Each structure stands twice: as structure tokens, then as C-alpha cells.
XYZ file of C-alpha atoms in Angstrom:
621
model
C 8.858 33.400 -19.357
C 10.736 34.174 -16.027
C 8.785 34.194 -12.680
C 9.469 33.077 -9.176
C 9.324 29.283 -8.180
C 6.182 28.218 -7.286
C 4.279 30.828 -9.269
C 4.527 29.085 -12.730
C 1.359 28.817 -14.624
C 0.390 24.965 -14.694
C -2.013 22.769 -16.656
C -2.312 20.528 -13.647
C -5.119 21.534 -11.596
C -6.230 19.980 -8.422
C -9.040 18.676 -10.197
C -7.198 17.331 -12.915
C -5.349 15.179 -10.418
C -8.279 13.820 -8.682
C -9.262 12.053 -11.823
C -5.848 11.628 -13.972
C -5.099 8.285 -13.308
C -7.060 5.056 -12.377
C -6.311 3.344 -9.167
C -6.349 -0.327 -10.254
C -7.649 -2.869 -7.709
C -6.848 -6.215 -9.064
C -7.481 -7.816 -12.534
C -8.781 -11.112 -13.942
C -8.796 -13.002 -17.293
C -12.694 -13.703 -17.740
C -13.541 -15.637 -20.773
C -12.077 -13.450 -23.767
C -12.251 -10.361 -21.605
C -10.429 -8.960 -18.852
C -11.809 -7.380 -15.865
C -10.361 -5.090 -13.189
C -11.292 -2.932 -10.223
C -10.983 0.782 -10.350
C -11.762 3.662 -7.576
C -13.929 6.234 -8.958
C -12.816 9.369 -6.890
C -15.944 11.268 -8.595
C -18.092 8.838 -6.824
C -16.604 9.176 -3.185
C -14.043 6.432 -4.101
C -16.379 3.689 -4.752
C -14.744 0.853 -6.412
C -16.236 -0.624 -9.369
C -15.411 -3.432 -11.569
C -15.075 -2.874 -15.539
C -14.354 -4.891 -18.272
C -12.356 -4.536 -21.709
C -15.355 -4.755 -23.613
C -16.273 -1.090 -22.170
C -19.118 -2.768 -19.707
C -19.317 -1.782 -15.992
C -19.697 -5.017 -14.398
C -20.384 -3.447 -10.791
C -22.577 -0.786 -11.280
C -23.504 2.043 -8.732
C -24.186 2.194 -5.965
C -22.477 -1.061 -5.343
C -18.722 -0.723 -4.115
C -16.366 -3.387 -3.578
C -14.238 -2.868 -0.486
C -13.039 -4.796 2.181
C -12.481 -3.886 5.746
C -10.647 -7.003 7.233
C -7.455 -5.598 9.058
C -8.709 -2.240 8.361
C -6.532 -2.054 4.847
C -8.818 -4.706 3.201
C -7.661 -5.827 -0.101
C -8.947 -9.005 -2.223
C -12.511 -7.495 -2.201
C -13.449 -8.992 -5.588
C -12.742 -11.860 -7.713
C -14.366 -13.746 -10.735
C -14.445 -17.141 -12.250
C -13.642 -17.579 -15.981
C -17.164 -17.861 -17.056
C -18.096 -14.411 -16.014
C -19.549 -14.491 -12.456
C -18.585 -11.748 -10.310
C -17.924 -12.237 -6.341
C -17.346 -9.169 -4.448
C -17.394 -7.683 -0.628
C -20.230 -5.151 -0.358
C -18.289 -1.983 1.000
C -21.288 -1.222 3.419
C -22.013 -4.447 5.136
C -18.863 -6.535 4.101
C -21.066 -9.440 3.035
C -19.738 -11.463 -0.047
C -22.024 -10.915 -2.845
C -22.651 -13.092 -6.193
C -23.362 -11.099 -9.330
C -23.980 -12.573 -13.035
C -23.730 -9.236 -15.161
C -27.298 -7.921 -15.742
C -28.797 -9.259 -12.873
C -28.675 -8.125 -9.197
C -26.371 -9.111 -6.642
C -27.281 -12.278 -4.331
C -25.868 -12.135 -0.816
C -23.533 -15.337 0.004
C -22.529 -14.509 3.379
C -24.776 -13.518 6.541
C -24.531 -10.276 8.191
C -21.913 -9.793 10.987
C -18.560 -10.456 9.856
C -15.864 -8.802 7.313
C -14.628 -10.640 4.310
C -11.594 -10.002 2.039
C -9.045 -11.768 0.043
C -11.640 -13.426 -2.229
C -10.147 -16.223 -4.414
C -12.134 -18.674 -6.772
C -10.409 -21.811 -7.858
C -11.977 -24.886 -9.211
C -15.387 -23.192 -8.824
C -14.624 -22.988 -5.114
C -15.017 -19.308 -3.374
C -12.127 -19.036 -0.705
C -12.086 -15.921 1.583
C -10.531 -14.286 4.590
C -13.323 -13.599 7.343
C -12.879 -11.340 10.201
C -15.027 -11.741 13.101
C -14.973 -8.418 15.607
C -18.031 -9.636 17.585
C -16.053 -12.507 19.149
C -13.959 -12.235 22.226
C -11.021 -12.576 21.167
C -11.558 -11.231 17.873
C -11.019 -14.327 15.223
C -9.782 -14.586 11.622
C -10.656 -17.411 9.545
C -9.849 -19.176 6.279
C -13.223 -20.077 4.989
C -14.841 -21.530 1.866
C -18.092 -19.874 0.947
C -20.720 -21.855 -0.758
C -21.495 -20.202 -4.105
C -25.319 -21.055 -4.315
C -26.325 -18.726 -1.592
C -27.069 -21.411 0.881
C -24.807 -19.596 3.336
C -26.520 -16.292 3.259
C -28.735 -17.167 6.227
C -27.091 -19.894 7.641
C -23.661 -19.211 8.845
C -23.186 -23.139 9.363
C -23.321 -23.822 5.720
C -19.870 -22.097 5.554
C -16.902 -24.449 5.777
C -14.274 -22.943 8.215
C -10.927 -24.262 7.226
C -8.838 -22.513 9.998
C -9.849 -20.287 12.736
C -7.262 -18.322 14.275
C -7.229 -15.573 17.193
C -4.126 -14.210 14.898
C -4.192 -13.100 11.387
C -4.374 -15.021 8.187
C -4.026 -14.499 4.361
C -3.569 -15.667 1.041
C -5.698 -19.126 0.668
C -4.594 -21.151 -1.905
C -6.098 -24.407 -3.245
C -3.855 -27.603 -4.322
C -4.845 -28.539 -8.310
C -6.418 -31.647 -6.950
C -8.435 -29.761 -4.483
C -7.273 -31.827 -1.536
C -5.010 -29.248 0.207
C -5.235 -25.491 1.084
C -2.229 -23.330 2.175
C -2.485 -19.937 3.593
C -0.442 -17.599 5.627
C -0.614 -16.974 9.179
C 0.884 -14.804 12.149
C 0.063 -14.397 15.524
C -1.324 -11.197 17.052
C 2.147 -10.325 18.830
C 3.861 -9.979 15.664
C 3.359 -7.934 12.359
C 3.514 -10.122 9.048
C 6.885 -8.944 7.892
C 8.616 -9.589 11.036
C 7.319 -13.264 11.389
C 4.727 -15.326 9.294
C 4.551 -18.717 8.422
C 2.911 -20.866 5.631
C 0.266 -23.392 7.086
C -1.105 -26.466 5.031
C -4.156 -28.592 5.642
C -5.655 -31.656 4.074
C -9.218 -31.486 3.441
C -11.868 -32.194 4.818
C -10.406 -31.855 8.219
C -6.468 -32.838 8.730
C -3.790 -31.789 10.992
C -2.361 -28.223 10.163
C 1.322 -28.286 9.429
C 3.758 -25.438 9.277
C 6.321 -24.836 6.285
C 9.664 -23.662 7.944
C 9.674 -19.833 7.047
C 10.535 -16.533 8.470
C 8.043 -13.755 6.943
C 5.930 -15.738 4.400
C 4.134 -14.469 1.657
C 1.426 -15.838 -0.815
C 1.859 -19.305 -1.264
C 0.952 -20.850 -4.707
C 0.729 -24.730 -6.092
C 3.070 -25.942 -8.985
C 1.508 -29.252 -8.471
C -0.728 -31.418 -6.125
C 2.001 -31.794 -3.808
C 4.564 -28.986 -4.822
C 4.148 -25.527 -3.178
C 5.822 -22.260 -3.808
C 5.984 -19.344 -1.451
C 7.943 -16.026 -1.155
C 9.861 -15.706 2.216
C 13.092 -13.468 3.450
C 15.067 -15.993 5.362
C 18.172 -15.041 3.626
C 17.354 -10.983 4.160
C 15.554 -10.546 0.808
C 12.281 -11.770 0.096
C 12.539 -14.530 -2.468
C 10.658 -17.569 -3.859
C 10.952 -20.730 -2.234
C 9.907 -24.299 -3.153
C 8.778 -27.352 -1.017
C 7.639 -30.483 -1.523
C 5.207 -32.486 0.595
C 5.515 -35.962 1.714
C 2.175 -37.083 2.055
C 0.399 -34.261 3.891
C 3.577 -33.120 5.642
C 6.382 -30.647 4.161
C 9.290 -32.813 3.179
C 12.686 -31.392 3.120
C 13.671 -27.883 3.766
C 12.180 -25.406 1.382
C 14.771 -24.608 -1.223
C 15.356 -21.038 -2.787
C 14.254 -20.457 -6.258
C 16.468 -18.305 -8.337
C 17.711 -15.996 -5.467
C 18.616 -12.332 -6.549
C 19.578 -9.139 -4.524
C 16.097 -7.917 -4.680
C 12.672 -8.675 -2.970
C 9.718 -10.377 -4.639
C 7.246 -9.258 -2.078
C 6.925 -6.532 0.657
C 4.727 -5.469 3.667
C 1.496 -7.443 3.841
C -0.637 -4.746 4.449
C -3.605 -5.715 2.110
C -5.007 -9.144 1.353
C -5.045 -8.708 -2.843
C -1.356 -8.277 -3.470
C 0.308 -10.615 -5.976
C 4.025 -10.639 -6.449
C 4.327 -13.602 -8.888
C 2.149 -16.006 -10.853
C 2.801 -19.527 -11.984
C 2.189 -20.331 -15.540
C 0.775 -23.765 -16.812
C 4.257 -24.886 -18.143
C 5.792 -24.523 -14.829
C 7.668 -20.903 -15.164
C 6.961 -17.975 -12.666
C 6.577 -14.597 -13.736
C 7.656 -12.469 -10.640
C 8.348 -9.005 -9.668
C 11.730 -8.042 -7.983
C 12.285 -5.068 -6.173
C 15.372 -3.077 -5.493
C 14.225 0.479 -5.194
C 12.314 -0.262 -8.539
C 10.667 -3.190 -9.912
C 11.682 -5.393 -12.380
C 9.776 -8.166 -13.887
C 11.001 -11.662 -14.755
C 10.192 -14.913 -15.961
C 11.892 -17.913 -14.006
C 12.309 -20.994 -15.709
C 12.013 -24.545 -14.108
C 15.817 -24.496 -13.546
C 15.903 -21.476 -11.767
C 17.380 -19.373 -14.672
C 15.661 -15.957 -14.749
C 15.530 -13.308 -17.611
C 14.096 -10.012 -17.510
C 11.094 -9.163 -19.661
C 10.480 -5.324 -20.781
C 7.402 -4.191 -19.610
C 5.738 -0.220 -18.711
C 5.593 -0.846 -15.012
C 8.546 -0.528 -12.472
C 6.560 0.618 -9.356
C 4.379 -1.481 -7.111
C 3.654 -3.872 -9.670
C 1.242 -6.726 -9.295
C 1.043 -9.825 -11.296
C -2.448 -10.095 -11.260
C -3.600 -13.359 -13.083
C -1.734 -15.509 -15.883
C -3.394 -17.522 -18.805
C -1.131 -19.391 -21.003
C 1.607 -17.451 -21.894
C -0.025 -14.140 -20.823
C -0.035 -12.217 -17.644
C -2.011 -9.152 -16.249
C 0.311 -6.606 -14.801
C -0.782 -3.648 -13.073
C 1.215 -0.810 -11.323
C 3.105 2.416 -11.790
C 5.795 3.653 -14.064
C 8.520 5.912 -14.160
C 7.818 6.927 -17.981
C 4.277 6.061 -18.124
C 0.956 6.978 -15.823
C -0.557 4.055 -13.826
C -1.918 1.125 -15.604
C -3.088 -2.168 -16.529
C -1.198 -4.268 -19.298
C -1.351 -7.826 -20.827
C 1.970 -9.097 -21.709
C 2.888 -12.388 -23.577
C 5.960 -13.404 -21.880
C 7.441 -15.405 -24.964
C 6.547 -12.740 -27.897
C 6.973 -9.810 -25.470
C 4.029 -8.443 -26.959
C 2.214 -5.826 -24.412
C -1.365 -4.522 -24.962
C -2.387 -1.379 -22.894
C -5.906 -2.149 -21.305
C -6.143 0.723 -19.188
C -4.254 3.875 -18.188
C -0.262 3.382 -18.794
C -0.237 6.467 -21.145
C 3.190 7.961 -21.749
C 4.084 10.815 -19.653
C 5.450 14.132 -21.294
C 9.127 14.596 -19.326
C 8.970 18.506 -20.090
C 5.855 18.352 -17.822
C 6.256 15.461 -15.765
C 10.290 14.823 -14.788
C 11.586 11.689 -14.262
C 12.521 10.812 -10.578
C 16.250 10.674 -10.102
C 17.329 8.228 -7.574
C 19.644 9.707 -4.995
C 21.590 8.232 -2.137
C 23.056 10.429 0.807
C 25.217 9.223 3.731
C 22.884 9.385 7.125
C 23.710 8.683 10.428
C 22.474 5.205 10.293
C 23.795 4.429 6.959
C 23.036 5.566 3.330
C 19.200 6.767 2.736
C 17.526 6.424 -0.428
C 14.957 8.651 -2.502
C 13.906 10.158 -5.661
C 14.365 13.679 -6.445
C 11.704 15.154 -8.908
C 13.212 18.865 -9.814
C 10.802 21.676 -10.887
C 9.899 21.139 -14.710
C 8.019 23.473 -16.889
C 8.688 24.121 -20.627
C 6.932 27.368 -20.728
C 8.447 28.702 -17.256
C 11.828 29.364 -15.786
C 12.925 31.280 -12.543
C 15.455 34.027 -11.960
C 19.084 32.916 -12.150
C 19.708 33.960 -8.706
C 16.992 32.050 -6.968
C 16.725 28.326 -5.765
C 13.771 26.393 -5.789
C 11.483 25.530 -2.829
C 11.215 21.742 -1.923
C 8.653 19.392 -0.592
C 9.834 16.391 0.928
C 7.334 13.567 1.067
C 7.441 10.599 3.805
C 5.607 7.735 3.103
C 2.954 5.857 5.549
C 3.709 2.599 6.905
C 6.092 2.877 8.087
C 6.943 -0.343 6.493
C 5.973 0.581 3.001
C 8.228 2.179 0.066
C 8.026 4.693 -2.983
C 9.382 3.736 -6.432
C 9.874 6.791 -7.923
C 6.852 6.484 -10.362
C 5.532 9.388 -12.411
C 2.566 11.125 -10.851
C -0.100 13.962 -11.754
C 0.028 14.648 -7.809
C 3.884 15.304 -8.026
C 3.451 17.064 -11.390
C 1.111 19.343 -9.647
C 3.915 20.738 -7.645
C 6.878 20.395 -9.845
C 5.131 21.884 -12.819
C 4.576 24.985 -10.644
C 8.217 25.348 -9.649
C 8.448 23.407 -6.260
C 10.476 20.406 -6.287
C 9.436 17.214 -4.811
C 11.787 14.911 -2.823
C 10.395 11.284 -1.996
C 12.325 9.581 0.813
C 12.662 5.853 1.504
C 13.998 6.421 5.078
C 15.152 3.496 7.094
C 12.358 1.021 7.847
C 11.223 0.970 4.229
C 10.652 -2.080 2.086
C 12.453 -2.490 -1.243
C 15.926 -2.721 -0.002
C 16.169 -5.920 2.038
C 15.377 -6.867 5.448
C 18.276 -5.151 7.053
C 17.242 -1.660 5.837
C 13.556 -2.404 6.993
C 14.774 -3.373 10.409
C 17.010 -0.311 11.004
C 13.881 1.305 12.297
C 13.356 -1.481 15.078
C 12.908 0.317 18.461
C 13.819 3.591 17.028
C 10.847 5.048 15.055
C 10.787 8.832 15.509
C 14.529 8.605 15.454
C 15.912 6.809 12.341
C 13.015 8.109 10.147
C 13.608 11.755 11.323
C 17.433 11.351 11.180
C 16.923 10.145 7.413
C 14.546 12.706 5.928
C 16.608 15.472 7.434
C 19.824 13.981 5.894
C 17.953 13.750 2.459
C 16.756 17.350 2.689
C 20.216 18.677 3.713
C 21.861 16.742 1.029
C 19.788 18.254 -1.558
C 20.165 21.821 -0.277
C 23.964 20.965 0.205
C 24.202 20.183 -3.540
C 22.817 23.470 -4.613
C 19.614 22.202 -5.618
C 16.950 23.779 -3.150
C 16.775 26.617 -1.294
C 17.567 25.436 2.268
C 15.040 28.279 3.949
C 12.244 26.922 1.878
C 11.778 23.036 2.361
C 8.672 21.877 3.509
C 8.079 18.259 4.950
C 5.036 16.538 4.119
C 3.507 12.900 5.273
C 0.372 10.807 5.966
C -0.431 8.533 8.683
C 3.118 6.963 9.975
C 4.708 9.726 7.830
C 2.582 12.345 9.524
C 4.216 11.116 12.487
C 7.714 11.699 10.973
C 6.510 15.185 9.907
C 5.477 16.322 13.410
C 8.592 14.448 15.090
C 10.759 16.370 12.599
C 9.448 19.584 13.137
C 9.629 19.150 16.869
C 13.726 18.437 16.223
C 13.811 21.694 14.367
C 16.169 23.299 12.058
C 15.770 21.380 8.988
C 12.258 22.368 7.858
C 10.263 25.470 7.540
C 6.933 24.154 7.373
C 5.063 20.770 8.009
C 2.082 18.945 6.386
C 0.527 16.148 8.410
C -2.213 14.172 7.006
C -4.006 12.174 9.541
C -0.680 11.826 11.372
C 0.491 10.312 14.710
C 1.027 12.731 17.600
C 0.906 10.626 20.793
C 1.936 7.040 20.787
C 0.092 6.211 24.100
C -3.035 7.425 22.711
C -2.360 5.554 19.576
C -1.522 2.307 21.436
C -5.068 2.843 23.243
C -7.410 3.888 20.440
C -5.679 1.718 17.198
C -6.975 -1.365 15.338
C -6.334 -4.919 16.138
C -3.752 -5.404 13.033
C -1.304 -2.763 14.211
C -2.082 -3.233 18.080
C 1.340 -4.526 18.785
C 3.053 -2.760 15.718
C 4.678 -0.236 18.168
C 6.222 -3.228 20.292
C 8.698 -3.546 17.756
C 8.883 0.192 16.504
C 9.504 1.508 19.843
C 8.654 -1.202 22.613
C 6.166 -2.904 24.539
C 4.182 -1.046 27.104
C 4.231 -0.625 30.017
C 8.223 -1.129 30.329
C 8.662 1.546 27.440
C 6.100 4.233 28.740
C 8.911 6.632 29.241
C 9.918 6.210 25.819
C 6.496 6.604 24.384
C 6.073 9.726 26.204
C 9.381 11.050 25.069
C 9.121 10.269 21.698
C 5.576 11.503 21.157
C 5.595 14.890 19.329
C 2.655 15.956 21.411
C 5.059 15.890 24.510
C 7.059 18.495 22.655
C 4.587 20.263 20.893
C 6.203 23.537 22.393
C 9.421 22.929 20.227
C 7.344 23.622 17.045
C 8.013 27.004 15.842
C 6.877 26.705 11.973
C 3.541 26.899 10.375
C 1.582 23.528 10.240
C -1.062 22.132 7.891
C -3.293 19.288 9.737
C -5.530 17.583 7.403
C -7.557 14.594 9.038
C -10.341 12.137 8.119
C -13.541 12.264 10.330
C -13.801 8.408 10.249
C -10.522 7.349 10.551
C -9.821 4.326 12.727
C -6.289 3.706 12.322
C -5.010 7.066 13.290
C -8.179 8.553 14.842
C -8.833 12.550 14.576
C -8.014 12.962 18.392
C -4.406 12.501 17.112
C -4.444 15.837 14.890
C -6.719 17.496 17.327
C -4.061 17.074 20.146
C -1.625 18.715 17.992
C -3.768 21.423 16.987
C -4.842 22.239 20.596
C -1.344 22.497 21.565
C -0.266 24.927 18.840
C -3.282 26.983 19.260
C -2.522 27.145 22.798
C 0.996 28.776 21.970
C -0.477 31.186 18.991
C 1.653 29.127 16.592
C 0.632 29.244 12.978
C -1.713 26.264 11.936
C -4.729 25.227 10.051
C -6.795 22.240 10.781
C -9.026 20.784 8.131
C -11.422 17.883 8.976
C -12.976 15.829 6.458
C -16.116 14.443 8.085
C -16.744 11.315 5.673
C -12.705 10.186 4.897
C -11.165 7.545 6.671
C -7.683 6.526 6.522
C -6.463 8.044 3.226
C -8.602 10.426 1.210
C -10.730 8.752 -1.694
C -13.373 11.210 -3.001
C -12.575 13.683 -5.738
C -13.851 16.414 -3.602
C -11.556 15.947 -0.656
C -8.424 15.013 -2.844
C -9.142 18.784 -4.598
C -9.862 20.587 -1.492
C -6.478 19.272 0.199
C -4.386 19.715 -2.741
C -5.419 23.315 -3.162
C -5.107 24.073 0.654
C -1.303 22.542 0.703
C -0.602 24.741 -2.356
C -1.790 27.946 -0.880
C -0.410 27.056 2.627
C 2.905 26.579 0.760
C 2.783 29.884 -0.857
C 1.824 31.862 2.038
C 4.713 30.365 4.134
C 7.158 30.618 1.348
C 6.293 33.824 0.001
C 5.174 33.245 -3.701
C 1.629 33.505 -5.343
C 0.507 30.216 -6.604
C -1.629 29.771 -9.674
C -4.293 27.293 -9.644
């Protein structure tokens, strides 16, 4: 059947996209079972905990979600005997749940918690207290007997900081704790250090590091962590001399790839030590590779379904739990035996039909600041074709962060467009992780310049190759990606329409309104205030909104505390004053990122209708 691009019939409805793929939030071996966290879009994004036996461990209306650093992470954990510990999404208290009973509070009211971890029967966490001046974050040990529920003094404070902390790890003998810490004036991928303290109240010692991640103990005085001191995040090992780090940390199996990426959330696990001293680790160079590292540093890859944003959630014997995305499978959770190679799918991970869900093609184009990495998803539909003289419209996706990355994974959200005859180009512009520190730091001081140049170069490269209709390329992004969308529309000439999801429009307003975690992020991306105020004004899309002359769709969460509604509304008002074609949609109960099925469905359908109206095709739902 021949019909114009964009109007092809598709089996992917917005409703099916909203419920199609599980959003896994950590996993654990618990007795003979496997437990994992999972978002439930039909219940407004509630995060439950399920088991491989088919039980729902955390029943409605309870939801495990942390608000530490706003992005949360590590909102639940469990011991091997089957006790669940979770952060209640409503009040941020930590609760204990024995399946079949009611949750019992373990912490008092008032602070947020995340990064939960149970080791040797001891519950560690990150606590954030925004009631103090200045705000404080702490590594704490929470009594599991409930004695601290009404008495905060029962909580052991291991480290209290006016900066930020993450990834607590207890040594096997229980005598030391290591964690990651960074100052308020830096982001963790710029500068963060491993700290160690001997219990109960020894001195804090700093392990030499640059942008450290995830310390783990291989022995009572043998520590491993990820660091990018050589330009790529890789594993490093350091031995203690008493309670003090001994010689300089030594690289362990270095590679031209990253074990780690931006520390946005507290629950990420890029590697896990096995009991025999080997380590299972993720290596990222655009896409992910999982390797087993022997004690002598030799590494061998293992064949696993996931190759995007893979997390090594837990280890037991020779088995590891891996969650993530895949080029050829849906997002999933797998148990992998690293010796036999046996892989068992626990949740999701279904093979995708390439006739409907095209495999991403990695592309590189030359840009003004060097090569630009992206993944292209061409239109794909086995039951439809377009007229020979027509080129497809494309939508260029811009990820948030901007210190983040995309991996070329299969996605029903992408197939929603490609199956209808709309190509998708997902860009890892300069500033993205997954290609080393130099690529990431390309954006330093030049946010709104390098990212814009790179997405324009990627779009033009696609058009110059004869793969896309240059007159029908739209750009879409959320948060920092929304900033790039608006900045690219101000630049003009490359995109015929823009879709901004909770995008940044005014840098000075963002600096005044954003939360603690990102309070100084702009210092590195643009420059510190007040010295760089002129640059803040000049770079902000709001300053040059009069240059936007193409249709714009603005989507915003009403409870967004990272990029408040005032950002989208300022652009809305500027466009309305000039009569520029635009739509503005506020979802009152959504925060930073859309979680409920109702919102996901409505936003996708609005985007498709918007593109159809602008590009002159009649989409089919």
C-alpha cells in the first residue's frame, strides 16, 4: 500500500506505548526469588516491587520513590531473607515491610532518603534535610528495629556534609564505610571523591580520584571504584594501610570505554564483584558491552541481550542480575550465569520485530566542534510504502541532562513514529556521556552553542545524504533537551517545527529557581553569575524569542521543581504576543518527566497531531 509518509497505519497506539515496556528500577536476589522495582504508568507512575514468583511485594497504594537530589534513586532494597525496605513516595520516610504485613516506619518525619543498601543486616542510606540552613546530606545507618521512627537520635550519622553524598558501601568486616562525596560548587562528573571512615568515629580519609563512582569492597582493606582520571571512567583498585589509603589507586583492566556515567540518581550500579574476586562490569562506548574481569585484569565479553543503560543490579555466586535496554529486545531484566553463559529473562526482554521496529544505525557526522554521534531510525512498516518521489519527514530527538546519553535501543515510543513513516534521529551531541571526558567537556562554557551546532549538523547530514526531507525536519527534547530545541529554533534555518517538553527558556530564571543539586551546574555550562550575566541573557531563547518563526508545541508538568512551569510559560507568552503558531499544554500533577499513562498517551497523540498539521499529512492513530 502506497501512502504519504506520516500517514501509514500503525499497530503502535499511544496507549500501547504507555504500557508496553517495563521501567525497571533495580533488582535483587532474595532467597530463591528475584525481586525488582517497576513503574506502573496506569497508576500514575507508582513504583512497585514485584517478585519472580508472581507476587506484588509492595502493594498499592504504596510507592517506592526517592526525592533526594530531586532525581532520587535507590528507593528500595531487600535482604536475602525477604524483608523489603523502601522510601515512601509521599513522605520520604524509610519503611520496613515483611510481605503479608503492613509497612513499619523506620525514620521520623522531615527528611528525604534514598540510595538504600542492606549489607550484613545493616541498612545504609543517603539522607537529605532541606529544613536546615544550609541544607545537609548525610550517610546514615538506620536501625531496622523501628527505634528511630520517633527518635532521630537513634540513627547513626556516619557523615554529614553541606555538599552531596552517594553510594555508601560497608566493608566485609563491618569496620569501615566508603562513599562518594562532592562539593556544592561542582557536579559529580566534574569532581567527586571516594571517602573512607573507620567505625565508630574515625577520621575521614580521601582516596585520590577525579570523578569517582560506586566504591565496592573486595576485602576488608581492598577497595575498588570507578574514576575517569585517564579520560574514560574505568575501575581502579586501592589497598588500605590501616585505615588510610596506601599507594595510589591502580587502574584495573583499562579500556577505551566508560564504566559509569553521570551520577544523576543514587541507585545506578555499573559493576558488581563476584565472591571469587572477579568483577562483572559494563563498558560504554556509544553502546554497552558487559565484561567479566579476572583478578589479573584480563577481561572477556559475555553475550547478553542488553546493550543500553545496562545496570549490574546484584550478584550471587556466578550469577548476576542485569537490567537495561537492547538494540534487538525490549527493555528487560535478565539473570546471567557468567560461567555457563545461560541467560534467563525475568521481565520484558522480548525480541523485537525489525519489520516494525527498525534497528538503530549509528552515524557520525562532521560538526563545527568535531565529530557528532547519533543513532538513526528510518521509517519501517512492512505493510506500507511511500511514493517514489517523496522523502520522509524526520524528528530529531535531543536528550536531557545535558550530561546524559542515548544508546540506540529499541523503543515502542520511537516505533510509534517510524511505523507511521516518520524517521527519528537520536543525537548524542557534545556534552553527552558514553564517549569519554573530552567529548563530555566539549560543552563546558558553551551550552546553547555546541549542542545546537551538533544537532543542526546531524540533521543536515541526514538531509544531505538524501535520507530526509530537509523541509520537514522537526526537533524535540525535554528539560536540557528542551533548551536545545528552543535555542535551535532561535538560530533558525534547520528545523520546521519544535516540541519542547519542560524546556529551559531563561538561564537567569533557571539559576534563581532550580534546586540544590543543579544550583551551580550552569557555572560550568555557561559561567558563574554575576560575571557572566550578559552571556546568560544573550544565550537564553527567551531573549531572542522574536526570532522563532516556526510552530512550537510546549508540554509542561505543573509540579516540576527542576524546570518550573514559568520557563515554558515565558516562551508561550512571547510567542503569543507575536502571533506565532504554538500550543501549550500543562499537566498539573506531573513533575520533571511524565509518568502517568494518561499523560504519556495525551502528549504522544498531541505530538503526532502537531507534526501532521505542520508537515501536511493526516496521521492515523
